[in-house]
mmCIF file of C-alpha atoms and ligand atoms in Angstrom:
data_model
loop_
_atom_site.group_PDB
_atom_site.id
_atom_site.type_symbol
_atom_site.label_atom_id
_atom_site.label_comp_id
_atom_site.label_asym_id
_atom_site.label_seq_id
_atom_site.Cartn_x
_atom_site.Cartn_y
_atom_site.Cartn_z
ATOM 1 C CA MET A 1 0.187 0.188 -0.043
ATOM 2 C CA ARG A 2 0.925 4.237 -1.302
ATOM 3 C CA ILE A 3 0.710 5.384 2.368
ATOM 4 C CA ALA A 4 0.774 9.248 2.928
ATOM 5 C CA VAL A 5 2.445 10.102 6.675
ATOM 6 C CA VAL A 6 1.005 13.917 7.311
ATOM 7 C CA GLY A 7 3.456 15.931 10.581
ATOM 8 C CA ALA A 8 5.611 12.775 10.031
ATOM 9 C CA ARG A 9 8.976 14.521 12.061
ATOM 10 C CA GLY A 10 6.486 14.068 15.541
ATOM 11 C CA GLN A 11 6.392 12.399 17.822
ATOM 12 C CA LEU A 12 3.555 9.554 16.634
ATOM 13 C CA GLY A 13 4.080 9.917 13.110
ATOM 14 C CA ALA A 14 7.675 9.810 13.214
ATOM 15 C CA ALA A 15 6.811 6.293 14.567
ATOM 16 C CA ILE A 16 4.279 5.275 12.506
ATOM 17 C CA VAL A 17 6.354 6.032 8.996
ATOM 18 C CA HIS A 18 9.724 3.430 10.964
ATOM 19 C CA GLU A 19 6.492 0.560 11.358
ATOM 20 C CA CYS A 20 5.527 0.731 8.406
ATOM 21 C CA ALA A 21 8.187 1.597 5.385
ATOM 22 C CA ALA A 22 9.433 -2.222 5.357
ATOM 23 C CA SER A 23 5.811 -3.191 3.896
ATOM 24 C CA HIS A 24 5.048 -0.335 2.863
ATOM 25 C CA ASP A 25 5.335 1.935 -0.234
ATOM 26 C CA VAL A 26 5.941 4.796 2.755
ATOM 27 C CA VAL A 27 6.347 9.114 1.641
ATOM 28 C CA ALA A 28 6.567 11.296 5.197
ATOM 29 C CA PHE A 29 6.010 14.850 5.071
ATOM 30 C CA GLY A 30 6.858 16.451 7.482
ATOM 31 C CA ARG A 31 5.780 20.126 8.595
ATOM 32 C CA ALA A 32 7.973 22.043 6.761
ATOM 33 C CA ASP A 33 7.430 19.871 3.195
ATOM 34 C CA LEU A 34 3.739 19.742 4.421
ATOM 35 C CA ASP A 35 1.189 22.568 6.107
ATOM 36 C CA ALA A 36 -1.659 20.026 6.601
ATOM 37 C CA SER A 37 -4.271 23.189 7.366
ATOM 38 C CA ASP A 38 -2.855 24.348 4.506
ATOM 39 C CA GLU A 39 -5.827 22.711 1.690
ATOM 40 C CA ALA A 40 -4.488 23.893 -1.085
ATOM 41 C CA ALA A 41 -0.990 22.267 -0.477
ATOM 42 C CA VAL A 42 -2.630 19.464 0.649
ATOM 43 C CA THR A 43 -4.695 18.290 -2.379
ATOM 44 C CA ALA A 44 -1.682 18.984 -4.134
ATOM 45 C CA ALA A 45 0.136 16.919 -2.308
ATOM 46 C CA MET A 46 -1.694 14.522 -2.063
ATOM 47 C CA ALA A 47 -2.928 14.259 -6.355
ATOM 48 C CA ARG A 48 1.257 13.248 -6.064
ATOM 49 C CA VAL A 49 1.478 10.588 -3.990
ATOM 50 C CA LYS A 50 -2.556 9.373 -4.355
ATOM 51 C CA PRO A 51 -2.065 7.459 -2.248
ATOM 52 C CA ASP A 52 -4.429 4.277 -1.389
ATOM 53 C CA VAL A 53 -4.000 5.802 3.186
ATOM 54 C CA ILE A 54 -3.092 8.809 4.794
ATOM 55 C CA VAL A 55 -2.083 9.027 8.382
ATOM 56 C CA ASN A 56 -2.224 12.123 9.733
ATOM 57 C CA GLY A 57 0.198 12.250 12.876
ATOM 58 C CA ALA A 58 0.373 16.153 13.008
ATOM 59 C CA ALA A 59 -1.388 17.751 15.270
ATOM 60 C CA PHE A 60 -0.988 21.261 17.016
ATOM 61 C CA THR A 61 0.374 19.421 20.899
ATOM 62 C CA ASP A 62 0.265 22.595 23.166
ATOM 63 C CA VAL A 63 -2.455 22.347 25.898
ATOM 64 C CA ASP A 64 -2.034 25.570 27.729
ATOM 65 C CA GLY A 65 -0.905 27.755 24.873
ATOM 66 C CA ALA A 66 -4.334 26.045 22.435
ATOM 67 C CA GLU A 67 -6.415 28.415 25.396
ATOM 68 C CA ASP A 68 -4.416 31.522 23.566
ATOM 69 C CA HIS A 69 -3.933 30.564 20.012
ATOM 70 C CA ALA A 70 -7.943 28.501 19.201
ATOM 71 C CA VAL A 71 -6.893 29.697 16.209
ATOM 72 C CA ALA A 72 -4.128 28.207 15.263
ATOM 73 C CA ALA A 73 -5.157 25.120 17.030
ATOM 74 C CA LEU A 74 -7.979 24.280 15.350
ATOM 75 C CA ASN A 75 -5.970 25.541 11.909
ATOM 76 C CA ALA A 76 -4.280 22.502 12.509
ATOM 77 C CA ASN A 77 -6.616 19.894 14.491
ATOM 78 C CA ALA A 78 -9.790 20.347 12.911
ATOM 79 C CA PHE A 79 -9.511 22.395 9.352
ATOM 80 C CA ALA A 80 -6.159 19.821 8.910
ATOM 81 C CA VAL A 81 -8.201 16.986 9.191
ATOM 82 C CA ARG A 82 -11.234 18.401 6.832
ATOM 83 C CA ALA A 83 -8.732 19.527 3.922
ATOM 84 C CA LEU A 84 -6.746 15.391 4.788
ATOM 85 C CA ALA A 85 -10.528 13.819 4.333
ATOM 86 C CA ARG A 86 -11.403 15.358 1.661
ATOM 87 C CA ALA A 87 -8.074 14.709 -0.548
ATOM 88 C CA ALA A 88 -8.704 11.065 1.160
ATOM 89 C CA ARG A 89 -12.043 11.102 -0.593
ATOM 90 C CA THR A 90 -10.559 12.739 -4.151
ATOM 91 C CA HIS A 91 -7.993 9.534 -3.901
ATOM 92 C CA GLY A 92 -10.490 6.474 -2.328
ATOM 93 C CA ALA A 93 -7.737 6.974 0.116
ATOM 94 C CA THR A 94 -8.703 5.325 3.794
ATOM 95 C CA LEU A 95 -7.483 8.480 6.244
ATOM 96 C CA VAL A 96 -6.135 7.031 9.767
ATOM 97 C CA HIS A 97 -6.323 10.547 12.453
ATOM 98 C CA TYR A 98 -4.997 10.423 16.225
ATOM 99 C CA SER A 99 -7.572 11.814 18.787
ATOM 100 C CA THR A 100 -7.587 12.512 22.224
ATOM 101 C CA ASP A 101 -8.508 11.030 25.442
ATOM 102 C CA PHE A 102 -8.948 14.595 26.212
ATOM 103 C CA VAL A 103 -11.983 15.140 24.626
ATOM 104 C CA PHE A 104 -14.105 13.553 27.773
ATOM 105 C CA ASP A 105 -14.481 15.697 31.356
ATOM 106 C CA GLY A 106 -13.277 13.424 33.439
ATOM 107 C CA THR A 107 -15.300 12.987 35.950
ATOM 108 C CA ALA A 108 -15.794 8.990 35.166
ATOM 109 C CA THR A 109 -15.257 6.446 37.510
ATOM 110 C CA GLU A 110 -14.924 3.945 34.890
ATOM 111 C CA ALA A 111 -12.838 3.337 32.226
ATOM 112 C CA TYR A 112 -14.602 5.424 29.527
ATOM 113 C CA THR A 113 -15.482 3.356 26.236
ATOM 114 C CA GLU A 114 -15.946 4.917 22.700
ATOM 115 C CA SER A 115 -19.797 5.417 22.374
ATOM 116 C CA VAL A 116 -19.631 8.143 25.839
ATOM 117 C CA ARG A 117 -20.525 11.202 24.952
ATOM 118 C CA PRO A 118 -16.958 13.516 24.423
ATOM 119 C CA ASN A 119 -17.442 16.898 27.041
ATOM 120 C CA PRO A 120 -14.361 18.932 26.405
ATOM 121 C CA GLN A 121 -12.856 21.187 28.789
ATOM 122 C CA SER A 122 -10.917 23.157 26.906
ATOM 123 C CA VAL A 123 -9.417 24.731 23.530
ATOM 124 C CA TYR A 124 -7.208 22.188 22.681
ATOM 125 C CA ALA A 125 -10.008 18.930 23.350
ATOM 126 C CA ALA A 126 -12.380 20.866 21.946
ATOM 127 C CA SER A 127 -11.102 21.550 18.723
ATOM 128 C CA LYS A 128 -9.532 17.608 18.491
ATOM 129 C CA LEU A 129 -13.219 16.391 19.000
ATOM 130 C CA LEU A 130 -14.031 18.952 15.818
ATOM 131 C CA GLY A 131 -11.075 17.003 14.086
ATOM 132 C CA GLU A 132 -12.529 13.875 14.594
ATOM 133 C CA TRP A 133 -16.064 14.504 13.570
ATOM 134 C CA PHE A 134 -14.021 15.814 10.013
ATOM 135 C CA ALA A 135 -12.504 13.034 9.921
ATOM 136 C CA THR A 136 -15.165 10.950 8.850
ATOM 137 C CA ASP A 137 -15.958 13.372 5.694
ATOM 138 C CA ALA A 138 -13.296 10.883 4.515
ATOM 139 C CA PRO A 139 -14.631 7.268 2.932
ATOM 140 C CA ARG A 140 -13.434 4.873 5.061
ATOM 141 C CA ALA A 141 -11.228 6.595 8.172
ATOM 142 C CA TYR A 142 -9.747 5.252 11.588
ATOM 143 C CA VAL A 143 -10.095 7.397 14.318
ATOM 144 C CA LEU A 144 -7.886 6.414 17.626
ATOM 145 C CA ARG A 145 -7.655 7.669 20.707
ATOM 146 C CA VAL A 146 -4.142 7.962 22.425
ATOM 147 C CA GLU A 147 -3.494 8.975 25.546
ATOM 148 C CA SER A 148 -0.190 10.041 28.315
ATOM 149 C CA LEU A 149 1.883 8.519 24.474
ATOM 150 C CA PHE A 150 5.782 7.997 24.997
ATOM 151 C CA GLY A 151 8.551 6.400 23.624
ATOM 152 C CA ARG A 152 10.932 8.389 20.841
ATOM 153 C CA ALA A 153 11.325 6.851 17.240
ATOM 154 C CA PRO A 154 14.314 7.239 14.722
ATOM 155 C CA GLY A 155 13.076 10.545 12.894
ATOM 156 C CA ALA A 156 10.749 12.552 15.556
ATOM 157 C CA GLY A 157 12.117 15.470 16.671
ATOM 158 C CA PRO A 158 13.290 16.258 20.171
ATOM 159 C CA ALA A 159 10.700 14.641 23.086
ATOM 160 C CA LYS A 160 8.675 16.139 24.531
ATOM 161 C CA GLY A 161 5.558 15.606 26.743
ATOM 162 C CA SER A 162 5.248 14.469 30.982
ATOM 163 C CA VAL A 163 7.325 11.451 30.346
ATOM 164 C CA ALA A 164 9.929 13.369 28.681
ATOM 165 C CA GLY A 165 9.033 15.226 31.469
ATOM 166 C CA ILE A 166 9.997 12.985 34.243
ATOM 167 C CA LEU A 167 12.190 10.888 32.667
ATOM 168 C CA ASN A 168 15.208 13.799 32.706
ATOM 169 C CA THR A 169 14.182 14.431 35.866
ATOM 170 C CA LEU A 170 14.877 11.375 37.117
ATOM 171 C CA ARG A 171 17.689 10.828 34.756
ATOM 172 C CA SER A 172 19.297 13.779 36.388
ATOM 173 C CA GLY A 173 18.802 13.021 40.125
ATOM 174 C CA GLY A 174 15.808 15.779 40.354
ATOM 175 C CA VAL A 175 12.660 15.537 42.242
ATOM 176 C CA ALA A 176 9.884 15.854 39.222
ATOM 177 C CA LYS A 177 6.235 17.279 40.128
ATOM 178 C CA VAL A 178 3.506 14.162 39.171
ATOM 179 C CA PHE A 179 -0.374 14.795 39.903
ATOM 180 C CA GLU A 180 -1.556 11.942 42.215
ATOM 181 C CA ASP A 181 -5.487 12.446 41.382
ATOM 182 C CA ARG A 182 -5.444 12.108 37.802
ATOM 183 C CA THR A 183 -5.798 9.029 36.139
ATOM 184 C CA ILE A 184 -4.606 7.986 32.657
ATOM 185 C CA SER A 185 -4.097 4.885 30.230
ATOM 186 C CA PRO A 186 -0.531 5.845 28.704
ATOM 187 C CA SER A 187 0.363 4.693 25.556
ATOM 188 C CA TYR A 188 3.100 3.585 24.660
ATOM 189 C CA VAL A 189 4.326 4.830 20.896
ATOM 190 C CA PRO A 190 5.182 1.406 18.959
ATOM 191 C CA ASP A 191 1.980 0.012 20.354
ATOM 192 C CA ALA A 192 -0.258 2.636 19.339
ATOM 193 C CA ALA A 193 1.708 2.755 15.044
ATOM 194 C CA ARG A 194 2.040 -1.691 15.291
ATOM 195 C CA ALA A 195 -1.528 -0.857 16.052
ATOM 196 C CA THR A 196 -2.071 1.460 13.199
ATOM 197 C CA ARG A 197 -0.719 -0.944 11.722
ATOM 198 C CA GLN A 198 -2.705 -3.821 11.717
ATOM 199 C CA LEU A 199 -6.374 -1.966 11.583
ATOM 200 C CA ILE A 200 -4.910 -0.601 7.841
ATOM 201 C CA GLU A 201 -3.331 -4.283 7.065
ATOM 202 C CA SER A 202 -6.696 -6.139 8.223
ATOM 203 C CA ARG A 203 -9.236 -3.410 7.285
ATOM 204 C CA ALA A 204 -11.073 -3.478 9.821
ATOM 205 C CA SER A 205 -14.253 -2.336 10.140
ATOM 206 C CA ALA A 206 -14.097 1.783 10.106
ATOM 207 C CA GLY A 207 -14.889 4.264 13.402
ATOM 208 C CA LEU A 208 -13.472 5.097 16.058
ATOM 209 C CA TYR A 209 -11.468 3.601 18.377
ATOM 210 C CA HIS A 210 -9.640 3.533 21.587
ATOM 211 C CA CYS A 211 -6.045 2.757 21.248
ATOM 212 C CA VAL A 212 -3.661 3.245 24.427
ATOM 213 C CA ASN A 213 -2.501 0.381 26.703
ATOM 214 C CA SER A 214 -4.675 -1.982 28.491
ATOM 215 C CA GLY A 215 -5.337 -0.717 31.902
ATOM 216 C CA SER A 216 -4.274 2.311 33.495
ATOM 217 C CA CYS A 217 -2.681 3.767 36.608
ATOM 218 C CA THR A 218 -2.450 7.305 38.618
ATOM 219 C CA TRP A 219 0.596 9.420 36.945
ATOM 220 C CA LEU A 220 2.381 8.897 40.021
ATOM 221 C CA GLU A 221 2.079 5.503 40.089
ATOM 222 C CA PHE A 222 3.367 5.566 36.517
ATOM 223 C CA ALA A 223 6.102 7.273 37.684
ATOM 224 C CA LYS A 224 7.202 5.427 40.431
ATOM 225 C CA ALA A 225 7.190 2.503 37.518
ATOM 226 C CA LEU A 226 9.532 4.347 35.434
ATOM 227 C CA ALA A 227 11.911 4.911 38.480
ATOM 228 C CA GLN A 228 11.768 1.661 38.940
ATOM 229 C CA GLN A 229 12.254 0.678 36.330
ATOM 230 C CA LEU A 230 15.093 2.865 35.708
ATOM 231 C CA GLY A 231 16.808 1.693 38.887
ATOM 232 C CA VAL A 232 17.057 5.249 39.982
ATOM 233 C CA GLU A 233 15.728 6.766 43.377
ATOM 234 C CA PRO A 234 11.970 7.486 43.314
ATOM 235 C CA ARG A 235 12.566 11.381 44.396
ATOM 236 C CA PHE A 236 8.377 13.315 43.228
ATOM 237 C CA ASP A 237 7.209 16.301 44.632
ATOM 238 C CA ALA A 238 3.109 14.572 44.321
ATOM 239 C CA VAL A 239 1.091 17.333 43.735
ATOM 240 C CA ARG A 240 -3.384 17.646 43.602
ATOM 241 C CA MET A 241 -4.649 19.124 40.427
ATOM 242 C CA ALA A 242 -6.596 21.589 42.859
ATOM 243 C CA ASP A 243 -3.404 22.534 43.842
ATOM 244 C CA VAL A 244 -1.815 23.440 40.266
ATOM 245 C CA LYS A 245 -2.562 26.250 38.529
ATOM 246 C CA LEU A 246 -2.535 25.002 35.089
ATOM 247 C CA ARG A 247 -4.070 27.688 31.588
ATOM 248 C CA ALA A 248 -6.056 24.758 29.911
ATOM 249 C CA SER A 249 -8.358 22.490 32.543
ATOM 250 C CA ARG A 250 -7.099 18.575 31.868
ATOM 251 C CA PRO A 251 -9.570 15.479 32.813
ATOM 252 C CA ARG A 252 -8.675 13.377 36.879
ATOM 253 C CA PHE A 253 -10.055 10.557 35.391
ATOM 254 C CA CYS A 254 -9.385 9.182 31.890
ATOM 255 C CA ALA A 255 -8.808 5.116 31.858
ATOM 256 C CA LEU A 256 -9.552 4.993 28.426
ATOM 257 C CA SER A 257 -11.051 0.974 27.438
ATOM 258 C CA ASN A 258 -9.682 -0.408 24.412
ATOM 259 C CA GLU A 259 -12.259 -3.482 24.755
ATOM 260 C CA LYS A 260 -12.715 -2.370 21.173
ATOM 261 C CA ILE A 261 -9.685 -1.997 19.265
ATOM 262 C CA ARG A 262 -9.011 -5.690 21.123
ATOM 263 C CA ALA A 263 -12.256 -7.211 19.278
ATOM 264 C CA THR A 264 -10.975 -6.421 16.391
ATOM 265 C CA GLY A 265 -7.502 -9.036 17.117
ATOM 266 C CA ILE A 266 -5.209 -6.035 17.788
ATOM 267 C CA GLU A 267 -3.342 -7.530 21.042
ATOM 268 C CA MET A 268 -2.776 -3.441 23.553
ATOM 269 C CA PRO A 269 0.090 -4.926 26.297
ATOM 270 C CA ALA A 270 -0.724 -3.660 29.946
ATOM 271 C CA TRP A 271 1.222 -0.575 30.409
ATOM 272 C CA GLN A 272 3.546 -2.253 32.794
ATOM 273 C CA ASP A 273 5.045 -4.430 29.528
ATOM 274 C CA ALA A 274 5.094 -1.018 27.371
ATOM 275 C CA LEU A 275 6.999 0.290 30.000
ATOM 276 C CA ARG A 276 9.586 -2.310 30.830
ATOM 277 C CA ARG A 277 10.158 -3.002 26.406
ATOM 278 C CA TYR A 278 10.860 1.124 26.120
ATOM 279 C CA VAL A 279 13.212 1.359 29.876
ATOM 280 C CA GLU A 280 15.307 -1.351 27.798
ATOM 281 C CA THR A 281 15.682 0.932 24.510
ATOM 282 C CA LEU A 282 16.924 3.932 26.646
ATOM 283 C CA ARG A 283 19.575 1.325 28.406
ATOM 284 C CA ASP A 284 20.429 -0.088 24.701
ATOM 285 C CA GLU A 285 20.759 4.478 23.841
ATOM 286 C CA VAL A 286 22.585 4.681 26.917
ATOM 287 C CA ALA A 287 25.057 1.794 26.120
ATOM 288 C CA HIS A 288 24.907 2.152 22.258
ATOM 289 C CA GLN A 289 27.013 6.368 24.082
ATOM 290 C CA VAL A 290 29.062 4.382 25.599
ATOM 291 C CA ALA A 291 30.414 2.000 22.919
ATOM 292 C CA ASP A 292 30.672 5.302 20.433
ATOM 293 C CA ARG A 293 32.385 7.343 23.140
ATOM 294 C CA GLN A 294 34.651 4.006 23.875
HETATM 295 N N1 NAP B 301 1.635 13.558 23.222
HETATM 296 C C1 NAP B 301 0.678 12.577 24.211
HETATM 297 O O1 NAP B 301 0.359 12.695 24.188
HETATM 298 C C2 NAP B 301 -0.806 13.066 23.116
HETATM 299 C C3 NAP B 301 -2.119 12.259 23.275
HETATM 300 C C4 NAP B 301 -3.401 12.286 22.837
HETATM 301 C C5 NAP B 301 -3.458 12.354 21.651
HETATM 302 N N2 NAP B 301 -1.685 13.065 21.547
HETATM 303 C C6 NAP B 301 -2.655 13.554 19.569
HETATM 304 O O2 NAP B 301 -2.153 12.263 19.364
HETATM 305 C C7 NAP B 301 -1.473 12.802 17.808
HETATM 306 C C8 NAP B 301 0.099 12.528 18.148
HETATM 307 O O3 NAP B 301 0.554 13.792 19.245
HETATM 308 P P1 NAP B 301 2.576 13.596 19.619
HETATM 309 O O4 NAP B 301 3.250 13.614 20.523
HETATM 310 O O5 NAP B 301 3.129 12.417 17.916
HETATM 311 O O6 NAP B 301 2.556 15.496 18.495
HETATM 312 P P2 NAP B 301 4.102 15.943 18.570
HETATM 313 O O7 NAP B 301 4.853 14.752 18.593
HETATM 314 O O8 NAP B 301 3.510 17.375 18.787
HETATM 315 O O9 NAP B 301 4.120 16.206 16.390
HETATM 316 C C9 NAP B 301 2.666 16.713 16.236
HETATM 317 C C10 NAP B 301 3.656 17.659 14.376
HETATM 318 O O10 NAP B 301 2.944 17.195 14.001
HETATM 319 C C11 NAP B 301 3.768 18.771 13.680
HETATM 320 N N3 NAP B 301 2.688 19.751 12.650
HETATM 321 C C12 NAP B 301 1.843 20.718 13.457
HETATM 322 N N4 NAP B 301 1.121 21.714 13.233
HETATM 323 C C13 NAP B 301 1.528 21.206 11.810
HETATM 324 C C14 NAP B 301 0.165 21.234 10.117
HETATM 325 N N5 NAP B 301 -0.217 22.851 10.100
HETATM 326 N N6 NAP B 301 0.765 21.261 9.024
HETATM 327 C C15 NAP B 301 1.959 20.663 8.931
HETATM 328 N N7 NAP B 301 2.187 19.438 11.016
HETATM 329 C C16 NAP B 301 2.418 20.036 11.676
HETATM 330 C C17 NAP B 301 4.265 19.423 14.721
HETATM 331 O O11 NAP B 301 5.196 20.174 13.465
HETATM 332 P P3 NAP B 301 5.992 22.192 14.854
HETATM 333 O O12 NAP B 301 6.875 20.466 16.038
HETATM 334 O O13 NAP B 301 7.408 22.044 14.173
HETATM 335 O O14 NAP B 301 4.842 22.297 15.027
HETATM 336 C C18 NAP B 301 4.943 17.835 15.402
HETATM 337 O O15 NAP B 301 5.913 17.360 13.813
HETATM 338 C C19 NAP B 301 -2.061 14.199 17.947
HETATM 339 O O16 NAP B 301 -3.517 14.003 17.608
HETATM 340 C C20 NAP B 301 -2.180 14.785 19.263
HETATM 341 O O17 NAP B 301 -2.807 15.834 19.711
HETATM 342 C C21 NAP B 301 -1.026 12.707 21.128
#
């Protein structure tokens, strides 16, 4: 299959390129190659490539920044998706688009399924929900909600996000500030990328899927498990959401049920297993750096 990956230098976009390159004809567009919110540029790029599948890794992901830059967030997270969906329609292509747990308000007490009505509480969340709706303009669309991504593929831009922040603090011997009352279902980037490839290849029913590792934990539990796997002292400043003033509101409880994607035959390993594999890649990275220096 010819797969066009947009936003190909992002954390997830780079992992999709890495995952699919061996078995498919992948055409990767970084932001410098294609601004996904420029509809004319999207139309021209897709007319050149004639993809069977378009995977959209592009997004405005600065959750707090979106509160002050609503138009930029809407352009990247909603109107770009509309442009990609229209291009998918022109070429009869499948569109894969990613969304977020933030579409929920976080007041649930059990894992959210795909059938629960979203209730976004921030500009970022609302722009992502619009993107979910625009994606369905494509003749076949997979909308995959991921959450708290961790892991980095070759070709990705600089690591960002909460896990990278905690990791850097722990490695430098600092004290990481983490929420003790925010519940998540973490998503290991290579697992989300593999699930994406399997969905495309299996031609599973199009639609909305939660694409996260199995299980859930608080950020503090996740950070403690990370410290344990790394073999470093677990030095944390555990904070409660009510005590931290953030520009954008975050959902407090956002465990996502991945029963629907698992029912298609796709395995979503437990987050603890994913974390163990992630830390192994970090050890390999350090070993290579040491070998290079010798
Ligand atoms: N990271 C998470 O924990 C998380 C959680 C839930 C959902 N998600 C969703 O998962 C998806 C992937 O997230 P990610 O963490 O991989 O994001 P990321 O690392 O921030 O990557 C997004 C990429 O999109 C690029 N981009 C931004 N605007 C663009 C545009 N108009 N045209 C083309 N490229 C553009 C960015 O370039 P620049 O870096 O140059 O801006 C960046 O390379 C997104 O849909 C996100 O909303 C992520």
